[in-house]
Amino acid sequence: MKISILTLFPHMFDNFISESIIKRAIEKDLIEMEIVDIRKFSKLNNNQVDDTPYGGGAGMVMMVEPVVDAINSVKTEEAKVYLMSPSGVPFKESTAYELSKIKHLILICGHYEGIDDRISYYIDGEISIGDYVLTGGEIPAMVVSDAVIRLVDGVIKDESKMNESFNNKLLDYPTYTKPPIYDGHEVPEVLLSGHHKNIDAWRKKEQEKRTSERRPDLMD
């Protein structure tokens, strides 16, 4: 799978692609990451990519032309293009699964007051990571990339993916490790029993309990 990220701040992704699971996925050729600097597609002498909004208003708006040129510079026949935007469809685990099946995913990071709305003619959709506003689309692009990459075959163990939160519309069960007692707080006895059937039953019950208490909307 290939992920191309279009941004005004390419160096924000330096550590993101050079650490942990994502780094290993790249080294194993399971993932190809491409960071594209939108400023390089400006036709102005000072590499300007934004201007004042028609109709007036605060802030600056990114011009559509350099963004479209950046898209066209990397777009393949198999590519799907998504804009990171607070106006987009809420990002969920099910969305991550769908995107992980795409061979070439292009993510656009907006900035300032957003991108000239004519960008809508050149994308396949918009994605929001939550009902709040950030300074730019770089962090959302990292969130989406991270969630998608870990679902690509071979990046992490299938068993890890099967038991995660949201896969069965339930939050994950509590997990523990050594020591068995810390500061008077004990690990649940069933987890030390070695009885896998009882452990599985306990974990399922804890999933339902935790989801009911913290995210009852998921159970609806």
CSV table of C-alpha atoms in Angstrom, one decimal:
chain,number,residue,atom,x,y,z
A,1,MET,CA,0.0,0.0,0.0
A,2,LYS,CA,1.1,3.5,-0.8
A,3,ILE,CA,0.1,6.6,1.2
A,4,SER,CA,0.9,10.1,-0.2
A,5,ILE,CA,0.4,13.0,2.1
A,6,LEU,CA,0.2,16.5,0.7
A,7,THR,CA,1.1,19.2,3.1
A,8,LEU,CA,2.6,22.7,3.6
A,9,PHE,CA,4.8,21.3,6.4
A,10,PRO,CA,6.5,18.2,5.3
A,11,HIS,CA,9.0,18.1,8.2
A,12,MET,CA,6.2,17.5,10.6
A,13,PHE,CA,6.2,13.9,9.3
A,14,ASP,CA,9.9,13.2,9.8
A,15,ASN,CA,9.5,11.4,13.1
A,16,PHE,CA,6.2,10.0,12.3
A,17,ILE,CA,7.6,7.8,9.5
A,18,SER,CA,10.9,7.0,11.2
A,19,GLU,CA,9.7,5.4,14.4
A,20,SER,CA,8.0,2.2,15.8
A,21,ILE,CA,5.5,0.2,13.8
A,22,ILE,CA,5.3,2.5,10.8
A,23,LYS,CA,9.1,2.5,10.4
A,24,ARG,CA,9.2,-1.3,10.4
A,25,ALA,CA,6.3,-1.5,7.9
A,26,ILE,CA,8.2,0.7,5.5
A,27,GLU,CA,11.4,-1.3,6.0
A,28,LYS,CA,9.5,-4.5,5.2
A,29,ASP,CA,8.1,-2.9,2.0
A,30,LEU,CA,4.6,-3.4,3.3
A,31,ILE,CA,4.0,0.4,3.2
A,32,GLU,CA,5.3,3.2,1.0
A,33,MET,CA,5.0,6.7,2.5
A,34,GLU,CA,5.4,9.8,0.3
A,35,ILE,CA,5.4,13.3,1.7
A,36,VAL,CA,4.7,16.0,-0.8
A,37,ASP,CA,5.3,19.7,-0.3
A,38,ILE,CA,2.4,21.7,-1.7
A,39,ARG,CA,4.5,24.9,-1.8
A,40,LYS,CA,6.6,23.4,-4.6
A,41,PHE,CA,3.6,23.7,-6.9
A,42,SER,CA,3.1,27.4,-6.4
A,43,LYS,CA,3.5,29.5,-9.5
A,44,LEU,CA,4.3,32.6,-7.6
A,45,ASN,CA,7.9,33.8,-6.9
A,46,ASN,CA,7.6,33.6,-3.2
A,47,ASN,CA,6.0,30.2,-3.2
A,48,GLN,CA,2.7,31.7,-2.0
A,49,VAL,CA,-0.1,29.1,-1.8
A,50,ASP,CA,-2.8,31.2,0.0
A,51,ASP,CA,-4.8,34.4,-0.5
A,52,THR,CA,-7.6,36.5,1.0
A,53,PRO,CA,-11.1,35.0,0.7
A,54,TYR,CA,-13.6,36.4,-1.8
A,55,GLY,CA,-16.4,38.1,0.0
A,56,GLY,CA,-14.2,39.1,2.9
A,57,GLY,CA,-13.6,37.5,6.2
A,58,ALA,CA,-10.8,36.6,8.6
A,59,GLY,CA,-7.7,34.5,7.7
A,60,MET,CA,-6.3,33.2,4.4
A,61,VAL,CA,-7.6,30.5,2.1
A,62,MET,CA,-5.3,28.0,0.3
A,63,MET,CA,-5.5,28.3,-3.4
A,64,VAL,CA,-6.9,25.4,-5.3
A,65,GLU,CA,-4.4,25.3,-8.2
A,66,PRO,CA,-1.2,24.3,-6.3
A,67,VAL,CA,-3.2,21.6,-4.4
A,68,VAL,CA,-4.6,20.1,-7.6
A,69,ASP,CA,-1.2,20.2,-9.2
A,70,ALA,CA,0.2,18.4,-6.2
A,71,ILE,CA,-2.5,15.8,-6.5
A,72,ASN,CA,-1.8,15.2,-10.2
A,73,SER,CA,1.9,14.9,-9.6
A,74,VAL,CA,1.4,11.7,-7.5
A,75,LYS,CA,-2.0,10.4,-8.5
A,76,THR,CA,-2.3,6.9,-10.0
A,77,GLU,CA,-5.2,5.0,-11.5
A,78,GLU,CA,-5.7,3.2,-8.2
A,79,ALA,CA,-5.6,6.3,-6.0
A,80,LYS,CA,-8.3,7.6,-3.8
A,81,VAL,CA,-8.0,11.2,-2.6
A,82,TYR,CA,-9.3,12.5,0.7
A,83,LEU,CA,-9.1,15.9,2.3
A,84,MET,CA,-8.6,16.2,6.1
A,85,SER,CA,-11.4,18.5,7.2
A,86,PRO,CA,-13.6,19.2,10.2
A,87,SER,CA,-16.5,19.1,7.8
A,88,GLY,CA,-15.8,15.6,6.7
A,89,VAL,CA,-17.2,12.2,7.5
A,90,PRO,CA,-16.3,11.1,11.1
A,91,PHE,CA,-13.3,8.7,11.1
A,92,LYS,CA,-14.0,5.3,12.6
A,93,GLU,CA,-12.3,1.9,12.8
A,94,SER,CA,-14.7,0.7,10.1
A,95,THR,CA,-13.4,3.6,7.9
A,96,ALA,CA,-9.8,2.6,8.6
A,97,TYR,CA,-10.6,-1.0,7.4
A,98,GLU,CA,-12.1,0.3,4.2
A,99,LEU,CA,-9.1,2.6,3.5
A,100,SER,CA,-6.6,-0.2,4.3
A,101,LYS,CA,-7.9,-2.0,1.2
A,102,ILE,CA,-7.0,0.9,-1.1
A,103,LYS,CA,-3.7,0.4,-3.0
A,104,HIS,CA,-2.9,4.2,-3.1
A,105,LEU,CA,-4.3,6.6,-0.6
A,106,ILE,CA,-3.7,10.3,-1.0
A,107,LEU,CA,-4.4,12.5,2.0
A,108,ILE,CA,-4.5,16.3,1.8
A,109,CYS,CA,-3.7,18.5,4.8
A,110,GLY,CA,-5.5,21.8,4.7
A,111,HIS,CA,-4.3,24.9,6.6
A,112,TYR,CA,-5.3,28.5,7.5
A,113,GLU,CA,-9.0,28.9,6.8
A,114,GLY,CA,-9.1,25.8,4.6
A,115,ILE,CA,-8.8,25.2,0.9
A,116,ASP,CA,-10.8,26.9,-1.9
A,117,ASP,CA,-14.0,24.8,-2.0
A,118,ARG,CA,-13.4,24.0,-5.7
A,119,ILE,CA,-11.1,21.3,-4.4
A,120,SER,CA,-14.3,19.2,-4.0
A,121,TYR,CA,-14.1,18.5,-7.8
A,122,TYR,CA,-10.8,16.7,-7.4
A,123,ILE,CA,-11.2,14.5,-4.3
A,124,ASP,CA,-13.1,11.4,-3.4
A,125,GLY,CA,-14.2,12.6,0.1
A,126,GLU,CA,-13.5,14.4,3.3
A,127,ILE,CA,-12.5,12.9,6.6
A,128,SER,CA,-12.8,14.4,10.1
A,129,ILE,CA,-11.2,12.9,13.2
A,130,GLY,CA,-13.5,14.7,15.6
A,131,ASP,CA,-15.8,17.6,16.3
A,132,TYR,CA,-13.0,20.2,17.0
A,133,VAL,CA,-10.8,22.4,14.9
A,134,LEU,CA,-7.0,22.1,14.6
A,135,THR,CA,-4.4,24.4,13.1
A,136,GLY,CA,-4.0,22.1,10.1
A,137,GLY,CA,-4.6,18.7,8.7
A,138,GLU,CA,-1.2,17.2,9.5
A,139,ILE,CA,-2.1,15.6,12.8
A,140,PRO,CA,-5.4,14.2,11.3
A,141,ALA,CA,-3.4,12.8,8.4
A,142,MET,CA,-1.1,11.1,10.9
A,143,VAL,CA,-4.1,9.7,12.8
A,144,VAL,CA,-5.7,8.3,9.7
A,145,SER,CA,-2.4,6.9,8.4
A,146,ASP,CA,-1.5,5.2,11.7
A,147,ALA,CA,-4.9,3.6,12.0
A,148,VAL,CA,-4.8,2.4,8.4
A,149,ILE,CA,-1.2,1.2,8.3
A,150,ARG,CA,-1.6,-1.1,11.3
A,151,LEU,CA,-4.5,-2.9,9.5
A,152,VAL,CA,-2.4,-3.7,6.4
A,153,ASP,CA,-1.6,-7.4,6.2
A,154,GLY,CA,1.7,-8.3,7.8
A,155,VAL,CA,2.1,-5.0,9.8
A,156,ILE,CA,0.9,-6.4,13.1
A,157,LYS,CA,-0.4,-9.9,14.1
A,158,ASP,CA,-3.9,-10.8,13.1
A,159,GLU,CA,-4.7,-11.8,16.7
A,160,SER,CA,-3.9,-8.3,17.9
A,161,LYS,CA,-6.3,-6.8,15.5
A,162,MET,CA,-9.1,-9.3,16.3
A,163,ASN,CA,-9.2,-8.4,20.0
A,164,GLU,CA,-9.0,-4.6,19.7
A,165,SER,CA,-11.6,-2.0,20.7
A,166,PHE,CA,-14.4,-1.4,18.2
A,167,ASN,CA,-13.9,-4.6,16.2
A,168,ASN,CA,-17.1,-6.1,17.7
A,169,LYS,CA,-18.7,-2.8,18.7
A,170,LEU,CA,-17.2,-3.2,22.2
A,171,LEU,CA,-14.3,-1.5,23.9
A,172,ASP,CA,-11.3,-3.6,24.7
A,173,TYR,CA,-11.1,-5.6,27.9
A,174,PRO,CA,-8.7,-4.5,30.8
A,175,THR,CA,-5.1,-5.9,30.5
A,176,TYR,CA,-2.5,-6.4,33.2
A,177,THR,CA,1.1,-7.5,33.5
A,178,LYS,CA,3.7,-8.1,36.3
A,179,PRO,CA,3.8,-7.6,39.2
A,180,PRO,CA,0.6,-9.4,40.3
A,181,ILE,CA,0.2,-6.9,43.2
A,182,TYR,CA,1.1,-3.2,43.0
A,183,ASP,CA,0.5,-0.7,45.8
A,184,GLY,CA,-2.2,-3.1,47.2
A,185,HIS,CA,-4.0,-3.4,43.8
A,186,GLU,CA,-4.2,-7.0,42.6
A,187,VAL,CA,-4.5,-8.5,39.1
A,188,PRO,CA,-7.9,-10.3,38.8
A,189,GLU,CA,-7.5,-13.8,40.0
A,190,VAL,CA,-9.0,-15.4,36.9
A,191,LEU,CA,-6.2,-14.1,34.7
A,192,LEU,CA,-3.7,-16.0,36.9
A,193,SER,CA,-5.7,-19.2,36.8
A,194,GLY,CA,-4.5,-20.5,33.4
A,195,HIS,CA,-8.1,-21.5,32.6
A,196,HIS,CA,-8.5,-20.1,29.1
A,197,LYS,CA,-12.3,-20.7,28.8
A,198,ASN,CA,-12.9,-18.7,32.1
A,199,ILE,CA,-10.5,-16.0,31.0
A,200,ASP,CA,-12.3,-15.6,27.7
A,201,ALA,CA,-15.6,-15.4,29.4
A,202,TRP,CA,-14.3,-12.8,31.9
A,203,ARG,CA,-12.8,-10.7,29.1
A,204,LYS,CA,-16.1,-10.7,27.2
A,205,LYS,CA,-18.0,-9.7,30.3
A,206,GLU,CA,-15.5,-6.9,31.0
A,207,GLN,CA,-15.8,-5.6,27.4
A,208,GLU,CA,-19.6,-5.4,27.8
A,209,LYS,CA,-19.3,-3.7,31.2
A,210,ARG,CA,-16.7,-1.2,30.1
A,211,THR,CA,-18.6,-0.3,26.9
A,212,SER,CA,-21.9,0.0,28.8
A,213,GLU,CA,-20.3,2.4,31.3
A,214,ARG,CA,-18.1,4.5,28.9
A,215,ARG,CA,-19.6,4.2,25.5
A,216,PRO,CA,-23.2,3.0,25.6
A,217,ASP,CA,-23.8,4.6,22.2
A,218,LEU,CA,-21.7,1.7,20.7
A,219,MET,CA,-24.0,-0.9,22.1
A,220,ASP,CA,-27.1,0.9,20.7
